[in-house]
PDB file of C-alpha atoms in Angstrom:
ATOM      1  CA  UNK A   1      28.576  65.131 -96.848  1.00 35.00           C
ATOM      2  CA  UNK A   2      26.269  66.512 -99.533  1.00 39.00           C
ATOM      3  CA  UNK A   3      22.586  67.273 -99.091  1.00 35.00           C
ATOM      4  CA  UNK A   4      21.488  64.101-100.881  1.00 40.00           C
ATOM      5  CA  UNK A   5      23.512  61.877 -98.585  1.00 38.00           C
ATOM      6  CA  UNK A   6      22.236  63.760 -95.541  1.00 36.00           C
ATOM      7  CA  UNK A   7      18.701  63.146 -96.721  1.00 35.00           C
ATOM      8  CA  UNK A   8      19.390  59.445 -97.114  1.00 35.00           C
ATOM      9  CA  UNK A   9      20.727  59.307 -93.596  1.00 35.00           C
ATOM     10  CA  UNK A  10      17.447  60.687 -92.274  1.00 34.00           C
ATOM     11  CA  UNK A  11      15.233  58.158 -94.019  1.00 41.00           C
ATOM     12  CA  UNK A  12      15.642  54.402 -94.229  1.00 43.00           C
ATOM     13  CA  UNK A  13      19.317  53.787 -93.564  1.00 44.00           C
ATOM     14  CA  UNK A  14      19.196  51.964 -90.256  1.00 53.00           C
ATOM     15  CA  UNK A  15      22.780  50.823 -89.807  1.00 64.00           C
ATOM     16  CA  UNK A  16      26.314  52.136 -90.420  1.00 74.00           C
ATOM     17  CA  UNK A  17      26.818  49.527 -93.142  1.00 73.00           C
ATOM     18  CA  UNK A  18      23.610  50.531 -94.911  1.00 74.00           C
ATOM     19  CA  UNK A  19      24.617  54.188 -94.553  1.00 76.00           C
ATOM     20  CA  UNK A  20      27.961  53.495 -96.211  1.00 84.00           C
ATOM     21  CA  UNK A  21      26.221  51.584 -98.966  1.00 83.00           C
ATOM     22  CA  UNK A  22      23.770  54.436 -99.544  1.00 83.00           C
ATOM     23  CA  UNK A  23      26.551  57.027 -99.646  1.00 86.00           C
ATOM     24  CA  UNK A  24      28.548  54.927-102.105  1.00 90.00           C
ATOM     25  CA  UNK A  25      25.502  54.450-104.336  1.00 92.00           C
ATOM     26  CA  UNK A  26      24.716  58.162-104.221  1.00 93.00           C
ATOM     27  CA  UNK A  27      28.211  58.979-105.438  1.00 94.00           C
ATOM     28  CA  UNK A  28      27.791  56.591-108.364  1.00 94.00           C
ATOM     29  CA  UNK A  29      24.390  58.077-109.160  1.00 95.00           C
ATOM     30  CA  UNK A  30      25.855  61.565-109.230  1.00 95.00           C
ATOM     31  CA  UNK A  31      28.558  60.392-111.627  1.00 96.00           C
ATOM     32  CA  UNK A  32      25.886  58.941-113.935  1.00 96.00           C
ATOM     33  CA  UNK A  33      23.885  62.157-113.705  1.00 95.00           C
ATOM     34  CA  UNK A  34      27.033  64.083-114.659  1.00 95.00           C
ATOM     35  CA  UNK A  35      27.337  62.075-117.864  1.00 95.00           C
ATOM     36  CA  UNK A  36      29.571  59.182-116.813  1.00 95.00           C
ATOM     37  CA  UNK A  37      27.226  56.534-118.166  1.00 93.00           C
ATOM     38  CA  UNK A  38      29.578  53.641-117.437  1.00 94.00           C
ATOM     39  CA  UNK A  39      29.212  54.261-113.702  1.00 95.00           C
ATOM     40  CA  UNK A  40      25.719  52.832-113.971  1.00 96.00           C
ATOM     41  CA  UNK A  41      27.233  49.457-114.845  1.00 96.00           C
ATOM     42  CA  UNK A  42      28.600  49.227-111.310  1.00 95.00           C
ATOM     43  CA  UNK A  43      25.109  49.707-109.884  1.00 96.00           C
ATOM     44  CA  UNK A  44      23.782  47.025-112.226  1.00 96.00           C
ATOM     45  CA  UNK A  45      26.482  44.566-111.162  1.00 95.00           C
ATOM     46  CA  UNK A  46      25.877  45.349-107.500  1.00 95.00           C
ATOM     47  CA  UNK A  47      22.102  44.858-107.509  1.00 95.00           C
ATOM     48  CA  UNK A  48      21.392  42.583-110.467  1.00 95.00           C
ATOM     49  CA  UNK A  49      21.176  39.347-108.477  1.00 94.00           C
ATOM     50  CA  UNK A  50      19.113  40.882-105.682  1.00 92.00           C
ATOM     51  CA  UNK A  51      16.642  42.432-108.113  1.00 94.00           C
ATOM     52  CA  UNK A  52      16.441  39.209-110.112  1.00 93.00           C
ATOM     53  CA  UNK A  53      15.836  37.306-106.890  1.00 88.00           C
ATOM     54  CA  UNK A  54      13.001  39.464-105.594  1.00 88.00           C
ATOM     55  CA  UNK A  55      11.250  39.399-108.977  1.00 90.00           C
ATOM     56  CA  UNK A  56      11.625  35.639-109.292  1.00 86.00           C
ATOM     57  CA  UNK A  57      10.227  35.205-105.793  1.00 80.00           C
ATOM     58  CA  UNK A  58       7.187  37.214-106.890  1.00 83.00           C
ATOM     59  CA  UNK A  59       6.653  35.468-110.240  1.00 83.00           C
ATOM     60  CA  UNK A  60       8.197  31.993-109.911  1.00 77.00           C
ATOM     61  CA  UNK A  61       9.106  32.294-113.580  1.00 85.00           C
ATOM     62  CA  UNK A  62      12.775  32.638-114.491  1.00 89.00           C
ATOM     63  CA  UNK A  63      12.180  34.024-117.982  1.00 93.00           C
ATOM     64  CA  UNK A  64       9.751  36.647-116.720  1.00 92.00           C
ATOM     65  CA  UNK A  65      12.137  37.499-113.879  1.00 93.00           C
ATOM     66  CA  UNK A  66      15.043  38.007-116.281  1.00 95.00           C
ATOM     67  CA  UNK A  67      12.951  40.221-118.574  1.00 96.00           C
ATOM     68  CA  UNK A  68      11.518  42.256-115.708  1.00 96.00           C
ATOM     69  CA  UNK A  69      14.931  42.691-114.098  1.00 96.00           C
ATOM     70  CA  UNK A  70      16.324  44.033-117.363  1.00 96.00           C
ATOM     71  CA  UNK A  71      13.304  46.321-117.677  1.00 97.00           C
ATOM     72  CA  UNK A  72      13.889  47.537-114.121  1.00 97.00           C
ATOM     73  CA  UNK A  73      17.432  48.681-114.877  1.00 97.00           C
ATOM     74  CA  UNK A  74      16.367  50.273-118.164  1.00 97.00           C
ATOM     75  CA  UNK A  75      13.690  52.269-116.333  1.00 97.00           C
ATOM     76  CA  UNK A  76      16.140  53.183-113.588  1.00 97.00           C
ATOM     77  CA  UNK A  77      18.692  54.446-116.092  1.00 97.00           C
ATOM     78  CA  UNK A  78      16.085  56.424-118.000  1.00 96.00           C
ATOM     79  CA  UNK A  79      14.883  58.033-114.762  1.00 96.00           C
ATOM     80  CA  UNK A  80      18.249  58.463-113.051  1.00 96.00           C
ATOM     81  CA  UNK A  81      18.270  62.239-113.423  1.00 95.00           C
ATOM     82  CA  UNK A  82      15.067  62.426-111.381  1.00 93.00           C
ATOM     83  CA  UNK A  83      16.632  60.587-108.457  1.00 93.00           C
ATOM     84  CA  UNK A  84      17.651  63.188-105.862  1.00 89.00           C
ATOM     85  CA  UNK A  85      18.520  61.012-102.888  1.00 82.00           C
ATOM     86  CA  UNK A  86      15.269  61.375-100.946  1.00 80.00           C
ATOM     87  CA  UNK A  87      15.641  57.658-100.258  1.00 83.00           C
ATOM     88  CA  UNK A  88      18.497  55.233-100.786  1.00 89.00           C
ATOM     89  CA  UNK A  89      19.164  54.142-104.363  1.00 93.00           C
ATOM     90  CA  UNK A  90      18.601  50.573-103.171  1.00 90.00           C
ATOM     91  CA  UNK A  91      15.054  51.413-102.042  1.00 90.00           C
ATOM     92  CA  UNK A  92      14.328  53.438-105.170  1.00 94.00           C
ATOM     93  CA  UNK A  93      15.491  50.591-107.416  1.00 95.00           C
ATOM     94  CA  UNK A  94      13.483  48.013-105.477  1.00 94.00           C
ATOM     95  CA  UNK A  95      10.381  50.178-105.862  1.00 93.00           C
ATOM     96  CA  UNK A  96      10.814  50.210-109.641  1.00 96.00           C
ATOM     97  CA  UNK A  97      11.285  46.431-109.675  1.00 95.00           C
ATOM     98  CA  UNK A  98       8.283  45.740-107.452  1.00 93.00           C
ATOM     99  CA  UNK A  99       5.983  48.121-109.321  1.00 92.00           C
ATOM    100  CA  UNK A 100       7.023  46.683-112.689  1.00 94.00           C
ATOM    101  CA  UNK A 101       6.388  43.177-111.425  1.00 92.00           C
ATOM    102  CA  UNK A 102       3.022  44.052-109.907  1.00 89.00           C
ATOM    103  CA  UNK A 103       1.969  45.622-113.200  1.00 91.00           C
ATOM    104  CA  UNK A 104       3.097  42.489-115.036  1.00 91.00           C
ATOM    105  CA  UNK A 105       1.186  40.201-112.677  1.00 86.00           C
ATOM    106  CA  UNK A 106      -1.994  42.241-112.904  1.00 82.00           C
ATOM    107  CA  UNK A 107      -1.754  42.563-116.674  1.00 81.00           C
ATOM    108  CA  UNK A 108      -1.365  38.837-117.126  1.00 78.00           C
ATOM    109  CA  UNK A 109      -3.692  37.970-114.279  1.00 63.00           C
ATOM    110  CA  UNK A 110      -1.201  35.488-112.942  1.00 48.00           C
ATOM    111  CA  UNK A 111      -1.867  33.743-109.675  1.00 45.00           C
ATOM    112  CA  UNK A 112       1.861  33.544-109.150  1.00 45.00           C
ATOM    113  CA  UNK A 113       3.552  32.887-105.870  1.00 47.00           C
ATOM    114  CA  UNK A 114       7.065  33.093-104.562  1.00 47.00           C
ATOM    115  CA  UNK A 115       9.295  30.087-104.031  1.00 47.00           C
ATOM    116  CA  UNK A 116      10.926  29.099-100.782  1.00 47.00           C
ATOM    117  CA  UNK A 117      13.867  27.499-102.599  1.00 46.00           C
ATOM    118  CA  UNK A 118      16.278  29.999-101.035  1.00 45.00           C
ATOM    119  CA  UNK A 119      15.269  28.944 -97.546  1.00 42.00           C
ATOM    120  CA  UNK A 120      16.227  25.377 -98.297  1.00 42.00           C
ATOM    121  CA  UNK A 121      19.200  25.909-100.592  1.00 43.00           C
ATOM    122  CA  UNK A 122      20.942  28.715 -98.732  1.00 42.00           C
ATOM    123  CA  UNK A 123      19.884  28.006 -95.182  1.00 44.00           C
ATOM    124  CA  UNK A 124      18.315  31.437 -94.848  1.00 43.00           C
ATOM    125  CA  UNK A 125      15.257  32.185 -92.730  1.00 46.00           C
ATOM    126  CA  UNK A 126      15.805  29.041 -90.689  1.00 51.00           C
ATOM    127  CA  UNK A 127      13.730  30.612 -87.935  1.00 50.00           C
ATOM    128  CA  UNK A 128      10.699  30.682 -90.225  1.00 53.00           C
ATOM    129  CA  UNK A 129      11.095  26.979 -91.010  1.00 53.00           C
ATOM    130  CA  UNK A 130      11.572  26.264 -87.322  1.00 55.00           C
ATOM    131  CA  UNK A 131       8.357  28.064 -86.492  1.00 51.00           C
ATOM    132  CA  UNK A 132       6.343  26.342 -89.201  1.00 52.00           C
ATOM    133  CA  UNK A 133       7.505  22.751 -88.969  1.00 52.00           C
ATOM    134  CA  UNK A 134       7.212  20.425 -86.000  1.00 51.00           C
ATOM    135  CA  UNK A 135       9.709  17.909 -87.311  1.00 52.00           C
ATOM    136  CA  UNK A 136      13.406  17.581 -86.567  1.00 54.00           C
ATOM    137  CA  UNK A 137      16.300  15.249 -87.160  1.00 55.00           C
ATOM    138  CA  UNK A 138      16.085  12.717 -89.997  1.00 53.00           C
ATOM    139  CA  UNK A 139      12.535  13.678 -90.898  1.00 62.00           C
ATOM    140  CA  UNK A 140      13.340  17.365 -91.234  1.00 61.00           C
ATOM    141  CA  UNK A 141      14.553  17.216 -94.857  1.00 66.00           C
ATOM    142  CA  UNK A 142      11.393  15.528 -96.074  1.00 69.00           C
ATOM    143  CA  UNK A 143       9.152  17.864 -94.133  1.00 65.00           C
ATOM    144  CA  UNK A 144      10.983  20.970 -95.346  1.00 67.00           C
ATOM    145  CA  UNK A 145      10.329  19.878 -98.935  1.00 70.00           C
ATOM    146  CA  UNK A 146       6.688  19.192 -98.160  1.00 72.00           C
ATOM    147  CA  UNK A 147       6.474  22.513 -96.386  1.00 71.00           C
ATOM    148  CA  UNK A 148       7.791  24.331 -99.461  1.00 70.00           C
ATOM    149  CA  UNK A 149       4.945  22.873-101.524  1.00 74.00           C
ATOM    150  CA  UNK A 150       2.329  23.652 -98.878  1.00 75.00           C
ATOM    151  CA  UNK A 151       3.635  27.190 -98.480  1.00 73.00           C
ATOM    152  CA  UNK A 152       3.399  27.820-102.207  1.00 71.00           C
ATOM    153  CA  UNK A 153      -0.149  26.513-102.248  1.00 75.00           C
ATOM    154  CA  UNK A 154      -1.108  28.674 -99.270  1.00 76.00           C
ATOM    155  CA  UNK A 155       0.531  31.774-100.716  1.00 73.00           C
ATOM    156  CA  UNK A 156      -1.574  31.460-103.863  1.00 72.00           C
ATOM    157  CA  UNK A 157      -4.496  32.460-101.694  1.00 77.00           C
ATOM    158  CA  UNK A 158      -2.885  35.782-100.786  1.00 80.00           C
ATOM    159  CA  UNK A 159      -3.352  38.916-102.835  1.00 82.00           C
ATOM    160  CA  UNK A 160      -0.407  40.111-104.915  1.00 82.00           C
ATOM    161  CA  UNK A 161       0.311  42.910-102.424  1.00 85.00           C
ATOM    162  CA  UNK A 162       0.300  40.525 -99.481  1.00 87.00           C
ATOM    163  CA  UNK A 163       2.618  38.093-101.277  1.00 84.00           C
ATOM    164  CA  UNK A 164       4.924  40.971-102.130  1.00 87.00           C
ATOM    165  CA  UNK A 165       5.185  42.087 -98.509  1.00 90.00           C
ATOM    166  CA  UNK A 166       5.943  38.527 -97.388  1.00 86.00           C
ATOM    167  CA  UNK A 167       8.571  38.191-100.126  1.00 83.00           C
ATOM    168  CA  UNK A 168      10.356  41.401 -99.198  1.00 88.00           C
ATOM    169  CA  UNK A 169      10.249  40.659 -95.477  1.00 88.00           C
ATOM    170  CA  UNK A 170      10.894  36.918 -95.266  1.00 82.00           C
ATOM    171  CA  UNK A 171      13.096  36.357 -98.320  1.00 78.00           C
ATOM    172  CA  UNK A 172      14.875  39.685 -98.816  1.00 80.00           C
ATOM    173  CA  UNK A 173      15.031  40.538 -95.110  1.00 82.00           C
ATOM    174  CA  UNK A 174      13.954  44.152 -95.601  1.00 88.00           C
ATOM    175  CA  UNK A 175      12.686  46.191 -92.677  1.00 89.00           C
ATOM    176  CA  UNK A 176       9.085  47.329 -92.293  1.00 93.00           C
ATOM    177  CA  UNK A 177      10.226  50.870 -93.077  1.00 91.00           C
ATOM    178  CA  UNK A 178      12.013  49.842 -96.269  1.00 89.00           C
ATOM    179  CA  UNK A 179       9.028  47.828 -97.457  1.00 92.00           C
ATOM    180  CA  UNK A 180       6.708  50.762 -96.749  1.00 92.00           C
ATOM    181  CA  UNK A 181       8.944  53.034 -98.830  1.00 90.00           C
ATOM    182  CA  UNK A 182       9.138  50.533-101.683  1.00 90.00           C
ATOM    183  CA  UNK A 183       5.400  49.842-101.757  1.00 89.00           C
ATOM    184  CA  UNK A 184       4.470  53.463-101.046  1.00 88.00           C
ATOM    185  CA  UNK A 185       2.287  52.700 -98.058  1.00 91.00           C
ATOM    186  CA  UNK A 186       2.479  53.198 -94.310  1.00 93.00           C
ATOM    187  CA  UNK A 187       4.504  51.038 -91.929  1.00 94.00           C
ATOM    188  CA  UNK A 188       1.216  50.162 -90.265  1.00 95.00           C
ATOM    189  CA  UNK A 189      -0.098  48.812 -93.564  1.00 95.00           C
ATOM    190  CA  UNK A 190       3.022  46.687 -93.994  1.00 95.00           C
ATOM    191  CA  UNK A 191       2.620  45.232 -90.509  1.00 95.00           C
ATOM    192  CA  UNK A 192      -1.081  44.625 -91.090  1.00 95.00           C
ATOM    193  CA  UNK A 193      -0.416  42.770 -94.340  1.00 93.00           C
ATOM    194  CA  UNK A 194       2.294  40.669 -92.744  1.00 92.00           C
ATOM    195  CA  UNK A 195       0.023  39.844 -89.809  1.00 92.00           C
ATOM    196  CA  UNK A 196      -2.798  38.813 -92.132  1.00 90.00           C
ATOM    197  CA  UNK A 197      -0.455  36.732 -94.288  1.00 87.00           C
ATOM    198  CA  UNK A 198       1.002  34.914 -91.293  1.00 85.00           C
ATOM    199  CA  UNK A 199      -2.463  34.188 -89.911  1.00 86.00           C
ATOM    200  CA  UNK A 200      -3.489  32.654 -93.224  1.00 83.00           C
ATOM    201  CA  UNK A 201      -0.289  30.622 -93.444  1.00 78.00           C
ATOM    202  CA  UNK A 202      -0.761  29.317 -89.919  1.00 80.00           C
ATOM    203  CA  UNK A 203      -4.343  28.329 -90.710  1.00 82.00           C
ATOM    204  CA  UNK A 204      -3.319  26.590 -93.932  1.00 78.00           C
ATOM    205  CA  UNK A 205      -0.340  24.835 -92.358  1.00 75.00           C
ATOM    206  CA  UNK A 206      -1.862  23.594 -89.120  1.00 74.00           C
ATOM    207  CA  UNK A 207      -0.451  20.124 -89.671  1.00 66.00           C
ATOM    208  CA  UNK A 208       3.051  21.587 -89.819  1.00 62.00           C
ATOM    209  CA  UNK A 209       2.891  24.077 -86.971  1.00 57.00           C
ATOM    210  CA  UNK A 210       3.541  23.473 -83.353  1.00 54.00           C
ATOM    211  CA  UNK A 211       0.613  23.361 -81.009  1.00 43.00           C
TER     212      UNK A 211
END
């Protein structure tokens, strides 16, 4: 194993599967750095949907998400020679995407919020829905839809950074450590932002939460 891969193993790779993914990505990165430009296409294909998803969840605008995702990969390609494996390529790429999106949101002063469509459409984060809604059975479908609207309204009251942390944690299922690396802050800050966000959501969604 080369030094770069060893470094990755000491940082945010928390599982054997993630370790294998990081090692595979590092090999592709090295090929790109050696001049095999087409190897970058494999990284684009691998992460395009995930990057597009996280940006859309931050902007709720498909056109902006598509443009920002393309910009993310352009920036990543232009900076690829500076990537030395201190973190996983996945984390490094996410950081570029998140920073580009945050800059876009601040520049345009958008009070954007992420969508919970993926929770409903893909059945992901069912535990979050279970915690937030007090309805079951036949009424559940209606209340999930209402909850999506209420969540979006509540999330508009969060700062961009707080919405980003919630997006990465609840939608993209990233760990506290990965989010801290992406947002360049401490794990404690990530946990604090998540705690604050959840408190606000609970306050805003009292009618939907269990007593």
